[in-house]
């Protein structure tokens, strides 16, 4: 088997890269270790930046997104039982976010890939990368009971935070910057009509809570919990009671309850790998960096990376230029570190930390109050949340 670009992982990064390459006439093979059904049902992110939506639109994969995505012009910050509206669009010259599940984006991209017959192999196992420092790298893997070798020009490591790509680089060649947080999120998906039109980020003495949604019938909710939390200890009743307590307002607003369709724990981590490239291996998305989900940046960063990578590869194949491939990592890292800071800041603003002394609590409160009262501070939040504009792609 031979292809130009071997893509490991069929998450948003790998699938969108394959799609953009396909449109540029560059063939690729996508290798995914899970089943198609699993990948299409995995509930994760829900917030698309304006730039992500625009890119999916330009790439011709936004028909369902246009119909079903929910455009939000603001978010709410909630603390002390009070609501504070952040007018995202008013503060950013009309930009907005779109609430559309990551698994829906993944479904749309898989459908586009399968419609054009480009190779996308599910249920591969024992994936191994070879010859990263050579001109002719390859990927070996098991598929359909057979060991196969895929020869290629480049490998795109789009296999998420637990993938094999980053691990394939010899120790010491990549620098990893990392921070863990003393908490996680317990997330549920419930069959209940969203009780508000906007996402609600709540800072509370009992811990952070987030109200989000997936459709007019489905609510998505998160609670800050311990990192080693045992889901078995969280009955549906206990989860709803805790959500009510943390999201409660003084004006009688109430969350709608409904059957819990899914429950899970999401760990919180910040991580950046530098550089995002080694020899013929290019890392993109969660394989290269992780943000805590508070800023809703993870999937959007994955999209921003592969936009750069697809362009750099197109310049290589169409014009024999390698400068953009050489500059891929630094082009991505500027945006990555900005998003890392924003995600860390949003997390620090709203969560209860172990060292939550009265002094720290007062500082956090002062910051929240400032963000809501000052136009400069709310604009800082808004422009980062809707996503800073993409840097122009070098001609
Ligand atoms: P993914 O989605 O993890 O895809 C990687 C794919 O690689 C496969 N894989 C392998 N395939 C072959 N061989 C191997 N050895 C492999 N190892 C792994 C995996 O099965 C998978 O299919 O990474 P990608 O494409 O980089 O996309 C990143 C996003 O998934 C991630 O950043 C977001 O989900 C993060 N995130 C959010 N991001 C946002 O932009 N907005 C949000 O609102 C948001 N909310 C969230 C989130 C992540 C969450 N969780 C569960 C981590 C909310 C949550 C709860
Ligand atoms: C979600 O809807 O899953 C979601 C929304 C906002 C976040 C994180 C997750 O910051």
CSV table of C-alpha atoms and ligand atoms in Angstrom, one decimal:
chain,number,residue,atom,x,y,z
A,1,UNK,CA,0.0,0.0,0.0
A,2,UNK,CA,1.2,3.5,-0.8
A,3,UNK,CA,-0.1,7.0,-0.3
A,4,UNK,CA,1.2,10.5,0.0
A,5,UNK,CA,-0.1,11.3,3.5
A,6,UNK,CA,-0.8,8.6,6.1
A,7,UNK,CA,-3.2,10.0,8.7
A,8,UNK,CA,-3.5,8.3,12.1
A,9,UNK,CA,-6.8,8.9,13.7
A,10,UNK,CA,-10.3,9.7,12.5
A,11,UNK,CA,-11.3,12.4,15.0
A,12,UNK,CA,-12.0,16.0,13.8
A,13,UNK,CA,-8.3,16.6,13.1
A,14,UNK,CA,-7.6,13.5,10.9
A,15,UNK,CA,-10.9,13.6,9.1
A,16,UNK,CA,-10.7,17.3,8.2
A,17,UNK,CA,-7.1,17.0,7.1
A,18,UNK,CA,-8.1,14.1,4.8
A,19,UNK,CA,-10.9,16.2,3.4
A,20,UNK,CA,-8.8,19.3,2.8
A,21,UNK,CA,-6.1,17.2,1.2
A,22,UNK,CA,-8.7,15.5,-1.0
A,23,UNK,CA,-9.9,18.9,-2.2
A,24,UNK,CA,-6.3,19.8,-3.1
A,25,UNK,CA,-5.9,16.6,-5.1
A,26,UNK,CA,-3.5,15.0,-2.5
A,27,UNK,CA,-4.3,11.4,-1.7
A,28,UNK,CA,-4.2,10.1,1.9
A,29,UNK,CA,-5.2,7.0,3.9
A,30,UNK,CA,-6.9,7.5,7.3
A,31,UNK,CA,-6.3,4.8,9.9
A,32,UNK,CA,-8.6,4.6,12.9
A,33,UNK,CA,-8.5,2.1,15.7
A,34,UNK,CA,-12.1,2.3,16.8
A,35,UNK,CA,-15.3,1.3,15.0
A,36,UNK,CA,-17.2,3.8,12.9
A,37,UNK,CA,-20.2,3.5,15.2
A,38,UNK,CA,-18.0,4.3,18.2
A,39,UNK,CA,-16.4,7.3,16.6
A,40,UNK,CA,-19.8,8.7,15.4
A,41,UNK,CA,-21.4,8.3,18.9
A,42,UNK,CA,-18.6,9.7,21.0
A,43,UNK,CA,-20.0,12.8,22.8
A,44,UNK,CA,-17.3,15.4,23.3
A,45,UNK,CA,-17.1,19.1,22.4
A,46,UNK,CA,-20.0,21.2,21.4
A,47,UNK,CA,-18.8,24.7,20.7
A,48,UNK,CA,-17.5,25.8,17.2
A,49,UNK,CA,-15.7,29.1,16.8
A,50,UNK,CA,-16.8,31.4,14.0
A,51,UNK,CA,-13.6,30.5,12.1
A,52,UNK,CA,-14.2,26.8,12.4
A,53,UNK,CA,-17.8,27.2,11.0
A,54,UNK,CA,-16.5,29.3,8.1
A,55,UNK,CA,-13.8,26.8,7.3
A,56,UNK,CA,-16.3,23.9,7.3
A,57,UNK,CA,-18.5,26.0,5.1
A,58,UNK,CA,-15.7,26.7,2.6
A,59,UNK,CA,-14.8,23.0,2.6
A,60,UNK,CA,-18.3,22.1,1.6
A,61,UNK,CA,-19.2,20.0,4.7
A,62,UNK,CA,-21.5,22.4,6.5
A,63,UNK,CA,-25.0,21.5,5.0
A,64,UNK,CA,-26.2,19.8,8.2
A,65,UNK,CA,-24.3,22.2,10.4
A,66,UNK,CA,-26.2,25.1,8.7
A,67,UNK,CA,-29.5,23.4,9.4
A,68,UNK,CA,-29.0,22.1,12.9
A,69,UNK,CA,-26.2,24.1,14.4
A,70,UNK,CA,-27.4,26.6,17.0
A,71,UNK,CA,-25.9,30.1,16.6
A,72,UNK,CA,-25.3,31.8,20.0
A,73,UNK,CA,-24.5,35.4,20.3
A,74,UNK,CA,-23.7,35.4,24.0
A,75,UNK,CA,-22.9,33.3,27.0
A,76,UNK,CA,-23.8,33.8,30.7
A,77,UNK,CA,-21.5,33.9,33.6
A,78,UNK,CA,-23.3,33.0,36.9
A,79,UNK,CA,-22.1,33.6,40.4
A,80,UNK,CA,-23.6,34.7,43.7
A,81,UNK,CA,-26.9,33.5,42.3
A,82,UNK,CA,-26.8,36.3,39.7
A,83,UNK,CA,-26.7,36.1,35.9
A,84,UNK,CA,-24.2,38.2,33.9
A,85,UNK,CA,-24.7,38.2,30.1
A,86,UNK,CA,-21.6,38.5,28.0
A,87,UNK,CA,-22.6,39.8,24.6
A,88,UNK,CA,-20.2,37.9,22.4
A,89,UNK,CA,-21.4,39.4,19.1
A,90,UNK,CA,-21.7,42.9,20.4
A,91,UNK,CA,-18.2,42.8,21.8
A,92,UNK,CA,-16.5,41.2,18.7
A,93,UNK,CA,-18.0,43.0,15.7
A,94,UNK,CA,-20.7,40.4,15.1
A,95,UNK,CA,-18.8,37.2,15.6
A,96,UNK,CA,-20.7,34.2,17.2
A,97,UNK,CA,-20.2,30.6,18.2
A,98,UNK,CA,-22.2,27.7,16.9
A,99,UNK,CA,-23.3,24.8,19.2
A,100,UNK,CA,-23.1,21.6,17.1
A,101,UNK,CA,-21.8,18.4,18.6
A,102,UNK,CA,-18.3,17.3,17.7
A,103,UNK,CA,-19.7,13.8,16.8
A,104,UNK,CA,-22.0,15.5,14.2
A,105,UNK,CA,-18.9,17.2,12.6
A,106,UNK,CA,-17.2,13.8,12.6
A,107,UNK,CA,-20.3,12.2,11.0
A,108,UNK,CA,-20.4,14.9,8.3
A,109,UNK,CA,-16.7,14.4,7.5
A,110,UNK,CA,-17.0,10.6,7.4
A,111,UNK,CA,-19.9,10.9,5.1
A,112,UNK,CA,-17.9,13.2,2.8
A,113,UNK,CA,-14.9,10.8,2.8
A,114,UNK,CA,-17.0,7.7,2.1
A,115,UNK,CA,-19.0,9.5,-0.6
A,116,UNK,CA,-15.8,10.1,-2.6
A,117,UNK,CA,-14.4,6.6,-1.9
A,118,UNK,CA,-11.2,7.8,-0.3
A,119,UNK,CA,-9.6,5.3,2.0
A,120,UNK,CA,-10.7,5.4,5.7
A,121,UNK,CA,-10.0,2.2,7.6
A,122,UNK,CA,-11.7,1.6,10.9
A,123,UNK,CA,-10.7,-1.0,13.5
A,124,UNK,CA,-7.0,-1.1,12.7
A,125,UNK,CA,-4.7,-2.2,15.6
A,126,UNK,CA,-1.0,-2.4,16.5
A,127,UNK,CA,-0.3,0.8,14.6
A,128,UNK,CA,3.5,1.5,14.5
A,129,UNK,CA,5.4,4.4,12.8
A,130,UNK,CA,8.7,3.8,11.0
A,131,UNK,CA,11.4,5.9,9.4
A,132,UNK,CA,10.3,9.3,10.7
A,133,UNK,CA,13.8,10.7,10.1
A,134,UNK,CA,14.0,9.3,6.6
A,135,UNK,CA,12.6,10.4,3.2
A,136,UNK,CA,10.3,7.3,3.1
A,137,UNK,CA,8.4,6.8,6.3
A,138,UNK,CA,5.8,4.1,6.7
A,139,UNK,CA,3.1,2.9,9.0
A,140,UNK,CA,2.4,-0.7,9.8
A,141,UNK,CA,-0.8,-2.0,11.3
A,142,UNK,CA,-3.2,-4.9,11.6
A,143,UNK,CA,-6.5,-4.8,9.6
A,144,UNK,CA,-8.9,-7.5,8.8
A,145,UNK,CA,-6.6,-10.1,10.4
A,146,UNK,CA,-3.6,-9.1,8.3
A,147,UNK,CA,-0.4,-7.1,9.0
A,148,UNK,CA,-0.1,-4.3,6.5
A,149,UNK,CA,2.5,-1.7,5.6
A,150,UNK,CA,1.5,1.7,4.3
A,151,UNK,CA,4.4,3.5,2.6
A,152,UNK,CA,4.0,7.3,2.4
A,153,UNK,CA,5.7,10.7,2.1
A,154,UNK,CA,4.4,12.1,5.3
A,155,UNK,CA,2.6,11.0,8.5
A,156,UNK,CA,0.0,13.1,10.2
A,157,UNK,CA,-0.3,12.1,13.8
A,158,UNK,CA,-4.0,13.0,14.5
A,159,UNK,CA,-4.5,10.3,17.1
A,160,UNK,CA,-5.5,12.3,20.1
A,161,UNK,CA,-4.0,12.5,23.6
A,162,UNK,CA,-3.5,8.7,24.0
A,163,UNK,CA,-2.4,8.0,20.5
A,164,UNK,CA,0.9,6.3,19.3
A,165,UNK,CA,2.3,9.2,17.1
A,166,UNK,CA,3.7,11.4,19.8
A,167,UNK,CA,5.2,8.3,21.6
A,168,UNK,CA,6.9,7.2,18.3
A,169,UNK,CA,9.3,10.1,18.5
A,170,UNK,CA,12.6,9.3,20.2
A,171,UNK,CA,12.8,10.4,23.8
A,172,UNK,CA,14.2,13.9,24.2
A,173,UNK,CA,13.4,15.1,20.7
A,174,UNK,CA,10.1,16.8,21.8
A,175,UNK,CA,9.6,19.0,24.8
A,176,UNK,CA,6.4,18.6,26.7
A,177,UNK,CA,4.9,21.4,28.8
A,178,UNK,CA,2.2,20.1,31.1
A,179,UNK,CA,-0.1,21.0,33.9
A,180,UNK,CA,-2.7,18.9,35.7
A,181,UNK,CA,-5.6,20.3,37.7
A,182,UNK,CA,-6.9,18.9,41.0
A,183,UNK,CA,-10.3,18.3,39.6
A,184,UNK,CA,-12.2,16.7,36.7
A,185,UNK,CA,-15.7,17.2,35.1
A,186,UNK,CA,-18.6,14.9,35.5
A,187,UNK,CA,-20.6,15.3,32.3
A,188,UNK,CA,-24.2,14.2,31.5
A,189,UNK,CA,-26.3,14.2,28.4
A,190,UNK,CA,-30.0,14.4,29.3
A,191,UNK,CA,-33.3,14.2,27.3
A,192,UNK,CA,-34.6,17.5,28.6
A,193,UNK,CA,-35.3,20.8,26.8
A,194,UNK,CA,-32.5,23.3,27.5
A,195,UNK,CA,-33.8,25.7,30.1
A,196,UNK,CA,-31.9,28.7,28.7
A,197,UNK,CA,-30.9,29.9,25.3
A,198,UNK,CA,-27.2,30.4,26.1
A,199,UNK,CA,-24.5,28.4,27.7
A,200,UNK,CA,-24.1,29.1,31.4
A,201,UNK,CA,-20.7,29.0,33.1
A,202,UNK,CA,-21.3,29.0,36.9
A,203,UNK,CA,-18.7,29.6,39.6
A,204,UNK,CA,-20.0,28.3,43.0
A,205,UNK,CA,-18.6,27.6,46.4
A,206,UNK,CA,-19.5,23.9,45.8
A,207,UNK,CA,-17.5,23.9,42.5
A,208,UNK,CA,-18.0,24.8,38.9
A,209,UNK,CA,-21.0,23.8,36.8
A,210,UNK,CA,-21.7,24.3,33.1
A,211,UNK,CA,-25.0,24.3,31.3
A,212,UNK,CA,-24.9,23.5,27.6
A,213,UNK,CA,-27.0,21.8,25.0
A,214,UNK,CA,-27.0,19.7,21.8
A,215,UNK,CA,-30.5,20.3,20.4
A,216,UNK,CA,-33.9,21.7,21.4
A,217,UNK,CA,-34.5,18.4,23.1
A,218,UNK,CA,-31.1,17.6,24.6
A,219,UNK,CA,-29.3,19.3,27.5
A,220,UNK,CA,-25.5,18.8,28.2
A,221,UNK,CA,-24.3,19.5,31.7
A,222,UNK,CA,-21.1,19.3,33.6
A,223,UNK,CA,-20.1,19.5,37.3
A,224,UNK,CA,-16.6,19.9,38.7
A,225,UNK,CA,-15.7,16.8,40.7
A,226,UNK,CA,-12.6,15.1,42.1
A,227,UNK,CA,-10.1,13.8,39.5
A,228,UNK,CA,-10.5,10.2,40.9
A,229,UNK,CA,-14.3,10.5,41.3
A,230,UNK,CA,-16.1,7.1,41.2
A,231,UNK,CA,-19.2,7.5,38.9
A,232,UNK,CA,-20.9,4.7,40.8
A,233,UNK,CA,-21.2,7.2,43.7
A,234,UNK,CA,-23.2,9.6,41.6
A,235,UNK,CA,-26.8,8.6,41.2
A,236,UNK,CA,-28.9,10.6,38.7
A,237,UNK,CA,-30.7,12.2,41.7
A,238,UNK,CA,-27.4,13.3,43.3
A,239,UNK,CA,-26.2,14.8,40.0
A,240,UNK,CA,-29.4,16.8,39.5
A,241,UNK,CA,-29.4,18.0,43.1
A,242,UNK,CA,-25.8,19.2,42.7
A,243,UNK,CA,-26.5,20.9,39.4
A,244,UNK,CA,-29.6,22.7,40.8
A,245,UNK,CA,-27.5,23.9,43.8
A,246,UNK,CA,-24.6,25.2,41.6
A,247,UNK,CA,-26.7,26.7,38.9
A,248,UNK,CA,-29.5,28.2,41.1
A,249,UNK,CA,-30.3,31.9,40.6
A,250,UNK,CA,-32.1,34.3,42.8
A,251,UNK,CA,-34.9,34.8,40.2
A,252,UNK,CA,-36.4,31.3,40.3
A,253,UNK,CA,-34.8,30.0,37.1
A,254,UNK,CA,-34.7,26.2,37.1
A,255,UNK,CA,-33.0,23.5,35.1
A,256,UNK,CA,-35.2,21.1,33.3
A,257,UNK,CA,-34.6,17.5,34.3
A,258,UNK,CA,-35.0,14.4,32.1
A,259,UNK,CA,-33.7,10.9,31.6
A,260,UNK,CA,-29.9,10.8,31.7
A,261,UNK,CA,-28.7,9.3,28.4
A,262,UNK,CA,-24.9,9.3,29.1
A,263,UNK,CA,-22.5,9.9,32.0
A,264,UNK,CA,-18.8,10.3,32.0
A,265,UNK,CA,-15.8,11.8,33.7
A,266,UNK,CA,-13.4,14.1,31.8
A,267,UNK,CA,-10.0,14.7,33.2
A,268,UNK,CA,-8.5,18.2,33.0
A,269,UNK,CA,-5.1,18.8,31.6
A,270,UNK,CA,-3.0,21.4,29.9
A,271,UNK,CA,-0.3,20.1,27.6
A,272,UNK,CA,1.8,21.4,24.7
A,273,UNK,CA,4.4,19.5,22.7
A,274,UNK,CA,7.1,21.5,21.0
A,275,UNK,CA,7.8,21.3,18.2
A,276,UNK,CA,4.7,19.8,16.7
A,277,UNK,CA,6.8,18.0,14.1
A,278,UNK,CA,9.6,15.5,14.0
A,279,UNK,CA,11.2,14.6,10.6
A,280,UNK,CA,8.3,13.5,8.4
A,281,UNK,CA,5.8,13.3,11.3
A,282,UNK,CA,3.4,16.2,11.8
A,283,UNK,CA,1.3,16.3,15.0
A,284,UNK,CA,-2.1,18.0,15.0
A,285,UNK,CA,-5.0,18.4,17.4
A,286,UNK,CA,-5.0,16.6,20.8
A,287,UNK,CA,-2.0,14.6,19.7
A,288,UNK,CA,0.0,17.8,20.0
A,289,UNK,CA,-1.7,19.8,22.7
A,290,UNK,CA,-4.5,19.5,25.3
A,291,UNK,CA,-6.5,22.3,26.9
A,292,UNK,CA,-9.0,22.0,29.8
A,293,UNK,CA,-12.5,22.2,28.3
A,294,UNK,CA,-13.5,25.4,30.1
A,295,UNK,CA,-12.6,27.6,27.2
A,296,UNK,CA,-14.2,25.3,24.5
A,297,UNK,CA,-11.0,25.4,22.5
A,298,UNK,CA,-9.9,21.8,21.9
A,299,UNK,CA,-11.7,20.9,18.7
A,300,UNK,CA,-11.2,24.4,17.3
A,301,UNK,CA,-7.5,24.2,17.8
A,302,UNK,CA,-7.5,20.8,16.0
A,303,UNK,CA,-9.2,22.5,13.1
A,304,UNK,CA,-6.8,25.5,13.1
A,305,UNK,CA,-3.8,23.0,13.0
A,306,UNK,CA,-5.0,21.0,10.0
A,307,UNK,CA,-5.9,24.2,8.1
A,308,UNK,CA,-2.1,25.1,8.3
A,309,UNK,CA,-1.0,21.5,7.7
A,310,UNK,CA,-3.2,21.0,4.6
A,311,UNK,CA,-2.0,24.3,3.1
A,312,UNK,CA,1.7,23.5,3.8
A,313,UNK,CA,1.3,20.1,2.2
A,314,UNK,CA,-0.5,21.6,-0.8
A,315,UNK,CA,2.4,24.1,-1.2
A,316,UNK,CA,4.8,21.2,-1.1
A,317,UNK,CA,3.1,19.1,-3.8
A,318,UNK,CA,1.9,22.0,-6.0
A,319,UNK,CA,4.9,24.3,-5.9
A,320,UNK,CA,7.8,22.2,-4.4
A,321,UNK,CA,8.0,24.6,-1.5
A,322,UNK,CA,9.0,23.2,1.9
A,323,UNK,CA,9.2,26.4,3.9
A,324,UNK,CA,5.6,26.1,5.1
A,325,UNK,CA,6.1,22.6,6.3
A,326,UNK,CA,9.2,23.8,8.1
A,327,UNK,CA,7.2,26.6,9.7
A,328,UNK,CA,4.2,24.5,10.5
A,329,UNK,CA,4.9,24.1,14.2
A,330,UNK,CA,5.7,27.7,14.9
A,331,UNK,CA,2.6,28.8,12.9
A,332,UNK,CA,0.4,26.6,15.0
A,333,UNK,CA,2.0,27.2,18.4
A,334,UNK,CA,1.3,30.9,18.5
A,335,UNK,CA,-2.5,30.1,18.5
A,336,UNK,CA,-2.0,27.1,20.7
A,337,UNK,CA,-0.3,29.0,23.5
A,338,UNK,CA,-2.9,31.8,23.3
A,339,UNK,CA,-5.7,29.2,23.7
A,340,UNK,CA,-3.7,27.5,26.4
A,341,UNK,CA,-3.6,30.7,28.4
A,342,UNK,CA,-7.3,31.5,27.8
A,343,UNK,CA,-8.4,27.9,28.8
A,344,UNK,CA,-6.2,28.0,31.9
A,345,UNK,CA,-7.6,31.5,32.8
A,346,UNK,CA,-11.3,30.5,32.3
A,347,UNK,CA,-10.6,27.4,34.4
A,348,UNK,CA,-8.9,29.4,37.2
A,349,UNK,CA,-11.7,32.0,37.1
A,350,UNK,CA,-14.5,29.5,37.7
A,351,UNK,CA,-13.3,26.4,39.6
A,352,UNK,CA,-12.8,25.7,43.2
A,353,UNK,CA,-9.2,24.8,43.9
A,354,UNK,CA,-7.7,22.8,46.8
A,355,UNK,CA,-6.1,26.0,48.2
A,356,UNK,CA,-9.4,27.8,48.1
A,357,UNK,CA,-8.6,30.0,51.1
A,358,UNK,CA,-10.9,32.9,51.8
A,359,UNK,CA,-8.2,35.1,50.3
A,360,UNK,CA,-8.2,33.1,47.0
A,361,UNK,CA,-12.0,33.1,47.0
A,362,UNK,CA,-12.1,36.9,47.3
A,363,UNK,CA,-9.5,37.3,44.5
A,364,UNK,CA,-11.5,35.0,42.2
A,365,UNK,CA,-14.7,36.9,43.0
A,366,UNK,CA,-13.0,40.3,42.2
A,367,UNK,CA,-11.9,38.9,38.9
A,368,UNK,CA,-15.3,37.6,38.0
A,369,UNK,CA,-16.9,40.9,38.9
A,370,UNK,CA,-14.4,42.8,36.8
A,371,UNK,CA,-14.9,40.6,33.8
A,372,UNK,CA,-18.7,41.3,34.0
A,373,UNK,CA,-18.4,45.0,34.8
A,374,UNK,CA,-15.6,46.2,32.5
A,375,UNK,CA,-16.1,46.3,28.8
A,376,UNK,CA,-12.4,45.9,28.2
A,377,UNK,CA,-12.4,42.7,30.3
A,378,UNK,CA,-15.6,41.3,28.8
A,379,UNK,CA,-14.2,42.0,25.3
A,380,UNK,CA,-11.0,40.1,26.2
A,381,UNK,CA,-13.2,37.1,27.2
A,382,UNK,CA,-15.5,37.5,24.2
A,383,UNK,CA,-12.8,37.7,21.5
A,384,UNK,CA,-11.0,34.7,22.8
A,385,UNK,CA,-14.2,32.7,23.3
A,386,UNK,CA,-15.5,33.3,19.7
A,387,UNK,CA,-12.0,32.6,18.5
A,388,UNK,CA,-9.3,35.0,17.3
A,389,UNK,CA,-9.2,35.3,13.5
A,390,UNK,CA,-7.0,32.8,11.7
A,391,UNK,CA,-3.7,34.1,10.5
A,392,UNK,CA,-3.8,34.5,6.7
A,393,UNK,CA,-2.3,31.5,4.9
A,394,UNK,CA,1.0,32.5,3.4
A,395,UNK,CA,0.8,32.7,-0.4
B,1,LIG,P1,-9.6,13.0,18.9
B,1,LIG,O1,-11.0,13.5,18.7
B,1,LIG,O2,-9.3,12.4,20.2
B,1,LIG,O3,-9.4,11.9,17.7
B,1,LIG,C1,-8.3,11.1,17.7
B,1,LIG,C2,-8.7,9.8,17.0
B,1,LIG,O4,-7.5,8.9,16.9
B,1,LIG,C3,-8.0,7.6,17.3
B,1,LIG,N1,-6.8,6.9,17.7
B,1,LIG,C4,-6.1,6.0,16.9
B,1,LIG,N2,-6.3,5.6,15.7
B,1,LIG,C5,-5.4,4.7,15.2
B,1,LIG,N3,-4.4,4.2,15.9
B,1,LIG,C6,-4.1,4.6,17.2
B,1,LIG,N4,-3.1,4.1,17.8
B,1,LIG,C7,-5.0,5.5,17.7
B,1,LIG,N5,-5.1,6.1,19.0
B,1,LIG,C8,-6.2,6.9,18.9
B,1,LIG,C9,-9.0,7.8,18.3
B,1,LIG,O5,-9.9,6.7,18.4
B,1,LIG,C10,-9.8,9.0,17.7
B,1,LIG,O6,-10.8,8.7,16.8
B,1,LIG,O7,-8.6,14.1,18.6
B,1,LIG,P2,-8.6,15.4,17.6
B,1,LIG,O8,-9.1,14.9,16.2
B,1,LIG,O9,-7.3,16.0,17.7
B,1,LIG,O10,-9.8,16.3,18.1
B,1,LIG,C11,-9.6,16.9,19.3
B,1,LIG,C12,-11.0,17.0,20.1
B,1,LIG,O11,-11.6,15.7,20.1
B,1,LIG,C13,-10.8,17.6,21.5
B,1,LIG,O12,-9.9,18.6,21.5
B,1,LIG,C14,-12.2,18.1,22.0
B,1,LIG,O13,-13.1,17.1,22.1
B,1,LIG,C15,-12.0,18.8,23.3
B,1,LIG,N6,-13.2,19.4,23.8
B,1,LIG,C16,-13.8,20.5,23.3
B,1,LIG,N7,-13.2,21.2,22.3
B,1,LIG,C17,-13.8,22.3,21.8
B,1,LIG,O14,-13.3,22.8,20.8
B,1,LIG,N8,-15.0,22.8,22.3
B,1,LIG,C18,-15.6,22.2,23.3
B,1,LIG,O15,-16.7,22.6,23.7
B,1,LIG,C19,-15.0,21.0,23.9
B,1,LIG,N9,-15.6,20.4,24.9
B,1,LIG,C20,-13.9,18.6,24.8
B,1,LIG,C21,-15.1,19.2,25.3
B,1,LIG,C22,-13.4,17.4,25.2
B,1,LIG,C23,-14.1,16.7,26.2
B,1,LIG,N10,-13.6,15.5,26.5
B,1,LIG,C24,-14.4,14.3,26.6
B,1,LIG,C25,-12.2,15.2,26.5
B,1,LIG,C26,-15.8,18.5,26.3
B,1,LIG,C27,-15.3,17.3,26.7
B,1,LIG,C28,-16.1,16.6,27.8
B,2,LIG,C1,-20.2,21.2,25.6
B,2,LIG,O1,-21.3,21.6,25.1
B,2,LIG,O2,-19.9,20.0,25.6
B,2,LIG,C2,-19.3,22.2,26.1
B,2,LIG,C3,-19.5,23.5,25.9
B,2,LIG,C4,-18.6,24.4,26.4
B,2,LIG,C5,-17.5,24.0,27.0
B,2,LIG,C6,-17.2,22.7,27.1
B,2,LIG,C7,-18.1,21.7,26.6
B,2,LIG,O3,-16.6,24.9,27.5
